[in-house]
PDB file of C-alpha atoms in Angstrom:
ATOM      1  CA  MET A  77     106.084  47.951 -68.941  1.00 56.00           C
ATOM      2  CA  THR A  78     107.645  50.978 -67.719  1.00 71.00           C
ATOM      3  CA  MET A  79     111.408  51.524 -66.776  1.00 69.00           C
ATOM      4  CA  GLU A  80     110.357  51.584 -63.120  1.00 76.00           C
ATOM      5  CA  ALA A  81     108.052  48.331 -63.283  1.00 73.00           C
ATOM      6  CA  ALA A  82     111.050  46.784 -65.061  1.00 75.00           C
ATOM      7  CA  LYS A  83     113.228  47.893 -62.112  1.00 73.00           C
ATOM      8  CA  GLN A  84     111.262  46.432 -59.641  1.00 72.00           C
ATOM      9  CA  HIS A  85     111.181  42.715 -61.863  1.00 70.00           C
ATOM     10  CA  MET A  86     114.677  42.898 -62.704  1.00 72.00           C
ATOM     11  CA  GLY A  87     116.319  44.031 -59.330  1.00 74.00           C
ATOM     12  CA  ALA A  88     119.060  46.429 -58.433  1.00 75.00           C
ATOM     13  CA  MET A  89     121.551  45.500 -61.335  1.00 79.00           C
ATOM     14  CA  PHE A  90     118.900  46.211 -63.942  1.00 85.00           C
ATOM     15  CA  GLU A  91     118.791  49.539 -62.286  1.00 87.00           C
ATOM     16  CA  TYR A  92     122.404  50.294 -62.431  1.00 89.00           C
ATOM     17  CA  ILE A  93     122.768  49.032 -66.131  1.00 91.00           C
ATOM     18  CA  ALA A  94     119.785  50.996 -67.703  1.00 93.00           C
ATOM     19  CA  ALA A  95     121.450  54.030 -65.905  1.00 93.00           C
ATOM     20  CA  ASP A  96     124.845  53.709 -67.453  1.00 96.00           C
ATOM     21  CA  GLY A  97     122.823  52.610 -70.563  1.00 97.00           C
ATOM     22  CA  LEU A  98     121.174  56.013 -70.615  1.00 96.00           C
ATOM     23  CA  VAL A  99     124.657  58.012 -70.382  1.00 97.00           C
ATOM     24  CA  ALA A 100     125.258  56.309 -73.694  1.00 97.00           C
ATOM     25  CA  LEU A 101     122.539  56.354 -75.884  1.00 97.00           C
ATOM     26  CA  ALA A 102     122.177  60.374 -74.508  1.00 96.00           C
ATOM     27  CA  ALA A 103     125.704  60.731 -76.358  1.00 96.00           C
ATOM     28  CA  MET A 104     124.528  58.561 -79.375  1.00 95.00           C
ATOM     29  CA  GLY A 105     121.160  59.891 -80.958  1.00 90.00           C
ATOM     30  CA  LEU A 106     120.213  56.501 -82.456  1.00 94.00           C
ATOM     31  CA  PRO A 107     116.720  56.828 -84.377  1.00 93.00           C
ATOM     32  CA  PRO A 108     113.642  55.198 -82.946  1.00 89.00           C
ATOM     33  CA  GLY A 109     113.181  51.669 -83.579  1.00 94.00           C
ATOM     34  CA  ALA A 110     116.889  50.919 -84.788  1.00 95.00           C
ATOM     35  CA  LYS A 111     118.140  47.648 -85.087  1.00 97.00           C
ATOM     36  CA  VAL A 112     120.833  46.701 -82.506  1.00 98.00           C
ATOM     37  CA  LEU A 113     122.983  44.284 -81.616  1.00 97.00           C
ATOM     38  CA  ASP A 114     123.778  43.220 -77.757  1.00 96.00           C
ATOM     39  CA  VAL A 115     126.581  41.352 -77.425  1.00 95.00           C
ATOM     40  CA  GLY A 116     126.740  38.614 -74.483  1.00 88.00           C
ATOM     41  CA  THR A 117     122.949  38.203 -72.995  1.00 84.00           C
ATOM     42  CA  GLY A 118     123.510  36.936 -69.717  1.00 78.00           C
ATOM     43  CA  VAL A 119     120.082  37.375 -67.845  1.00 75.00           C
ATOM     44  CA  GLY A 120     119.195  39.712 -70.700  1.00 83.00           C
ATOM     45  CA  ASN A 121     119.176  43.080 -68.440  1.00 89.00           C
ATOM     46  CA  PHE A 122     120.804  45.046 -71.277  1.00 94.00           C
ATOM     47  CA  ALA A 123     118.475  43.584 -73.982  1.00 94.00           C
ATOM     48  CA  ILE A 124     115.666  44.334 -71.951  1.00 93.00           C
ATOM     49  CA  PHE A 125     116.958  47.906 -71.665  1.00 95.00           C
ATOM     50  CA  LEU A 126     117.381  48.626 -75.122  1.00 97.00           C
ATOM     51  CA  ALA A 127     113.916  47.007 -75.814  1.00 95.00           C
ATOM     52  CA  LEU A 128     112.256  49.266 -73.470  1.00 94.00           C
ATOM     53  CA  GLN A 129     114.078  52.154 -75.380  1.00 95.00           C
ATOM     54  CA  GLY A 130     111.985  51.226 -78.435  1.00 95.00           C
ATOM     55  CA  PHE A 131     115.062  49.303 -80.203  1.00 97.00           C
ATOM     56  CA  GLU A 132     114.682  46.251 -82.041  1.00 97.00           C
ATOM     57  CA  VAL A 133     117.016  43.831 -80.340  1.00 96.00           C
ATOM     58  CA  LEU A 134     119.242  40.834 -81.461  1.00 95.00           C
ATOM     59  CA  THR A 135     121.192  39.532 -78.519  1.00 93.00           C
ATOM     60  CA  GLY A 136     123.364  36.532 -78.298  1.00 88.00           C
ATOM     61  CA  GLU A 137     126.646  34.766 -76.766  1.00 80.00           C
ATOM     62  CA  PRO A 138     128.246  31.727 -77.753  1.00 64.00           C
ATOM     63  CA  ASP A 139     126.302  28.287 -77.283  1.00 61.00           C
ATOM     64  CA  THR A 140     129.869  26.672 -75.824  1.00 58.00           C
ATOM     65  CA  ASP A 141     129.834  29.592 -72.921  1.00 53.00           C
ATOM     66  CA  THR A 142     129.697  27.334 -69.879  1.00 53.00           C
ATOM     67  CA  SER A 143     130.599  30.577 -67.614  1.00 49.00           C
ATOM     68  CA  ARG A 144     128.444  31.773 -64.710  1.00 47.00           C
ATOM     69  CA  TYR A 145     127.321  34.578 -66.740  1.00 48.00           C
ATOM     70  CA  ALA A 146     125.948  32.785 -69.824  1.00 45.00           C
ATOM     71  CA  ARG A 147     122.947  30.499 -70.060  1.00 54.00           C
ATOM     72  CA  HIS A 148     120.489  32.204 -67.982  1.00 52.00           C
ATOM     73  CA  ASP A 149     116.805  32.467 -68.813  1.00 65.00           C
ATOM     74  CA  TRP A 150     116.866  35.600 -70.063  1.00 71.00           C
ATOM     75  CA  ALA A 151     113.502  35.092 -72.187  1.00 77.00           C
ATOM     76  CA  ALA A 152     111.513  34.550 -69.026  1.00 81.00           C
ATOM     77  CA  ASN A 153     112.692  37.835 -67.869  1.00 80.00           C
ATOM     78  CA  ALA A 154     111.704  39.398 -71.446  1.00 80.00           C
ATOM     79  CA  HIS A 155     108.258  37.895 -71.461  1.00 81.00           C
ATOM     80  CA  ALA A 156     107.518  39.097 -67.574  1.00 81.00           C
ATOM     81  CA  VAL A 157     108.780  43.016 -68.545  1.00 84.00           C
ATOM     82  CA  GLY A 158     106.722  42.514 -71.707  1.00 87.00           C
ATOM     83  CA  VAL A 159     109.512  43.146 -74.266  1.00 88.00           C
ATOM     84  CA  ALA A 160     109.938  39.649 -75.597  1.00 86.00           C
ATOM     85  CA  LYS A 161     108.569  40.316 -79.168  1.00 92.00           C
ATOM     86  CA  GLN A 162     111.504  43.174 -79.402  1.00 94.00           C
ATOM     87  CA  ILE A 163     114.098  40.746 -78.667  1.00 93.00           C
ATOM     88  CA  ARG A 164     115.590  37.794 -80.556  1.00 92.00           C
ATOM     89  CA  PHE A 165     118.349  35.326 -79.528  1.00 89.00           C
ATOM     90  CA  GLU A 166     121.069  33.667 -81.664  1.00 88.00           C
ATOM     91  CA  ALA A 167     124.071  32.253 -80.532  1.00 88.00           C
ATOM     92  CA  PHE A 168     127.308  33.527 -82.028  1.00 89.00           C
ATOM     93  CA  ASN A 169     130.722  34.026 -81.254  1.00 91.00           C
ATOM     94  CA  ALA A 170     131.729  37.719 -80.943  1.00 93.00           C
ATOM     95  CA  SER A 171     134.977  37.403 -82.982  1.00 94.00           C
ATOM     96  CA  GLN A 172     133.401  35.679 -85.805  1.00 94.00           C
ATOM     97  CA  MET A 173     129.682  37.162 -86.230  1.00 96.00           C
ATOM     98  CA  PRO A 174     127.603  35.671 -88.852  1.00 95.00           C
ATOM     99  CA  PHE A 175     125.842  39.170 -89.913  1.00 97.00           C
ATOM    100  CA  ASP A 176     125.994  41.300 -92.736  1.00 97.00           C
ATOM    101  CA  PRO A 177     127.853  44.438 -92.791  1.00 96.00           C
ATOM    102  CA  ASN A 178     125.643  47.001 -92.029  1.00 94.00           C
ATOM    103  CA  THR A 179     123.022  44.920 -90.615  1.00 96.00           C
ATOM    104  CA  PHE A 180     122.848  47.085 -87.123  1.00 97.00           C
ATOM    105  CA  VAL A 181     123.111  50.756 -86.229  1.00 97.00           C
ATOM    106  CA  ALA A 182     124.968  49.807 -82.911  1.00 98.00           C
ATOM    107  CA  VAL A 183     126.362  46.967 -81.195  1.00 98.00           C
ATOM    108  CA  PHE A 184     126.791  46.994 -77.098  1.00 98.00           C
ATOM    109  CA  PHE A 185     129.175  45.057 -75.254  1.00 96.00           C
ATOM    110  CA  TYR A 186     127.806  45.737 -71.433  1.00 95.00           C
ATOM    111  CA  GLY A 187     130.459  44.178 -69.386  1.00 90.00           C
ATOM    112  CA  VAL A 188     131.325  41.540 -72.013  1.00 87.00           C
ATOM    113  CA  LEU A 189     134.540  42.875 -73.586  1.00 93.00           C
ATOM    114  CA  HIS A 190     136.874  41.491 -70.351  1.00 89.00           C
ATOM    115  CA  HIS A 191     135.067  38.148 -70.782  1.00 84.00           C
ATOM    116  CA  ILE A 192     136.217  37.480 -74.146  1.00 90.00           C
ATOM    117  CA  ASP A 193     139.420  35.405 -74.425  1.00 90.00           C
ATOM    118  CA  GLU A 194     142.202  38.382 -74.801  1.00 94.00           C
ATOM    119  CA  ALA A 195     143.283  36.932 -78.374  1.00 95.00           C
ATOM    120  CA  GLU A 196     139.923  37.474 -79.916  1.00 95.00           C
ATOM    121  CA  ARG A 197     138.974  40.955 -78.634  1.00 96.00           C
ATOM    122  CA  ALA A 198     140.909  42.822 -81.455  1.00 96.00           C
ATOM    123  CA  ALA A 199     138.621  40.678 -83.907  1.00 96.00           C
ATOM    124  CA  ALA A 200     135.390  40.931 -81.746  1.00 96.00           C
ATOM    125  CA  LEU A 201     135.619  44.727 -82.509  1.00 96.00           C
ATOM    126  CA  ARG A 202     136.670  44.676 -85.872  1.00 95.00           C
ATOM    127  CA  GLU A 203     133.809  42.541 -86.409  1.00 96.00           C
ATOM    128  CA  ALA A 204     131.433  44.597 -84.361  1.00 97.00           C
ATOM    129  CA  LEU A 205     132.458  47.972 -86.714  1.00 96.00           C
ATOM    130  CA  ARG A 206     131.994  45.766 -89.665  1.00 96.00           C
ATOM    131  CA  VAL A 207     128.712  44.713 -89.194  1.00 97.00           C
ATOM    132  CA  THR A 208     127.149  48.574 -88.000  1.00 96.00           C
ATOM    133  CA  GLY A 209     129.216  49.744 -90.729  1.00 81.00           C
ATOM    134  CA  PRO A 210     130.553  53.173 -91.610  1.00 84.00           C
ATOM    135  CA  ASN A 211     127.586  55.215 -89.616  1.00 87.00           C
ATOM    136  CA  GLY A 212     126.936  52.963 -86.851  1.00 93.00           C
ATOM    137  CA  ALA A 213     128.547  52.648 -83.192  1.00 97.00           C
ATOM    138  CA  VAL A 214     130.160  50.179 -81.015  1.00 98.00           C
ATOM    139  CA  VAL A 215     129.560  51.082 -77.450  1.00 98.00           C
ATOM    140  CA  ILE A 216     131.733  49.010 -75.030  1.00 97.00           C
ATOM    141  CA  PHE A 217     130.983  49.167 -70.821  1.00 96.00           C
ATOM    142  CA  GLU A 218     133.793  48.034 -69.065  1.00 95.00           C
ATOM    143  CA  PRO A 219     133.559  48.238 -65.021  1.00 94.00           C
ATOM    144  CA  THR A 220     135.229  50.963 -62.802  1.00 93.00           C
ATOM    145  CA  GLN A 221     137.472  50.032 -60.284  1.00 90.00           C
ATOM    146  CA  ASP A 222     134.988  50.682 -57.601  1.00 91.00           C
ATOM    147  CA  THR A 223     132.618  48.274 -59.660  1.00 87.00           C
ATOM    148  CA  LEU A 224     135.494  45.428 -59.936  1.00 85.00           C
ATOM    149  CA  ARG A 225     135.922  45.852 -55.878  1.00 88.00           C
ATOM    150  CA  GLN A 226     131.965  45.161 -55.725  1.00 86.00           C
ATOM    151  CA  ILE A 227     132.106  42.388 -58.177  1.00 80.00           C
ATOM    152  CA  TRP A 228     135.097  40.692 -56.375  1.00 88.00           C
ATOM    153  CA  SER A 229     133.287  40.277 -53.104  1.00 89.00           C
ATOM    154  CA  ASN A 230     130.892  37.824 -54.851  1.00 85.00           C
ATOM    155  CA  ASP A 231     133.286  36.501 -57.642  1.00 82.00           C
ATOM    156  CA  PRO A 232     136.989  36.953 -56.534  1.00 88.00           C
ATOM    157  CA  GLY A 233     138.074  35.410 -59.993  1.00 84.00           C
ATOM    158  CA  HIS A 234     136.496  38.003 -62.265  1.00 80.00           C
ATOM    159  CA  PRO A 235     138.939  39.064 -64.647  1.00 84.00           C
ATOM    160  CA  LEU A 236     140.364  42.975 -64.484  1.00 87.00           C
ATOM    161  CA  ALA A 237     138.532  45.493 -67.053  1.00 91.00           C
ATOM    162  CA  ALA A 238     139.587  45.634 -70.377  1.00 93.00           C
ATOM    163  CA  SER A 239     140.786  48.651 -72.019  1.00 94.00           C
ATOM    164  CA  PRO A 240     139.192  48.730 -75.315  1.00 96.00           C
ATOM    165  CA  ALA A 241     142.078  51.311 -76.903  1.00 95.00           C
ATOM    166  CA  LEU A 242     144.553  48.329 -76.703  1.00 95.00           C
ATOM    167  CA  TYR A 243     142.457  46.460 -79.514  1.00 96.00           C
ATOM    168  CA  THR A 244     141.937  49.396 -81.854  1.00 93.00           C
ATOM    169  CA  ALA A 245     145.494  49.648 -83.776  1.00 89.00           C
ATOM    170  CA  GLY A 246     145.144  49.465 -87.524  1.00 90.00           C
ATOM    171  CA  LEU A 247     141.240  50.585 -87.025  1.00 91.00           C
ATOM    172  CA  ASP A 248     140.254  53.973 -88.573  1.00 93.00           C
ATOM    173  CA  VAL A 249     137.961  54.890 -85.491  1.00 96.00           C
ATOM    174  CA  SER A 250     137.311  57.648 -83.323  1.00 95.00           C
ATOM    175  CA  GLU A 251     136.857  57.026 -79.542  1.00 96.00           C
ATOM    176  CA  GLN A 252     134.470  58.771 -77.028  1.00 96.00           C
ATOM    177  CA  LYS A 253     134.772  58.387 -73.372  1.00 97.00           C
ATOM    178  CA  LEU A 254     132.068  58.453 -70.763  1.00 97.00           C
ATOM    179  CA  THR A 255     131.635  57.798 -67.341  1.00 95.00           C
ATOM    180  CA  GLY A 256     128.847  56.096 -66.113  1.00 95.00           C
ATOM    181  CA  GLN A 257     127.491  54.994 -62.543  1.00 92.00           C
ATOM    182  CA  ARG A 258     129.191  51.800 -62.692  1.00 93.00           C
ATOM    183  CA  MET A 259     130.944  51.471 -65.734  1.00 95.00           C
ATOM    184  CA  ASP A 260     133.350  53.340 -68.264  1.00 97.00           C
ATOM    185  CA  ILE A 261     131.736  53.499 -71.503  1.00 97.00           C
ATOM    186  CA  PHE A 262     133.587  53.823 -74.650  1.00 97.00           C
ATOM    187  CA  ILE A 263     131.710  54.714 -77.953  1.00 97.00           C
ATOM    188  CA  TYR A 264     133.895  53.642 -81.112  1.00 97.00           C
ATOM    189  CA  ARG A 265     132.717  54.937 -84.829  1.00 96.00           C
ATOM    190  CA  MET A 266     134.767  55.054 -87.912  1.00 90.00           C
ATOM    191  CA  ALA A 267     136.617  57.945 -88.429  1.00 82.00           C
TER     192      ALA A 267
END
């Protein structure tokens, strides 16, 4: 299925996510077919976007997550879009990832970091860097103020955006910041 067909099936939110995802991918230059990790599955928007770009995607969220953003039927959406074979789901906690070092070329947190308990955010970032290794990238998308105002109209209790730089203390990383349509994008690589 094409991106246009996916946008029609998945709706406006997928279109926004894809636009911001393309901004990040343009800055990264990932190899075709790369193995990537999508932290926080939700309805599968970002995992589906990544699969449509030709990546092999592992996605997951904690099996204990009972928030309104978790436990959706992402697989039905992936099947409808025709990318189910490129996406695999595994439940995991971002601060204790069950993956070997250097497993992924990139780890993506699309609108997820601010949903991780603040006490676990630094560990989640360290884990993401560990599983990507010295040549990988960790990409964190956090909502802009305008996006937060839109979210709050439907979800008044939604948390503020996280500032990823607060959780990089003691890490030898470089940060690249990009601005998407709805998200601020932070790309971290080992320095």
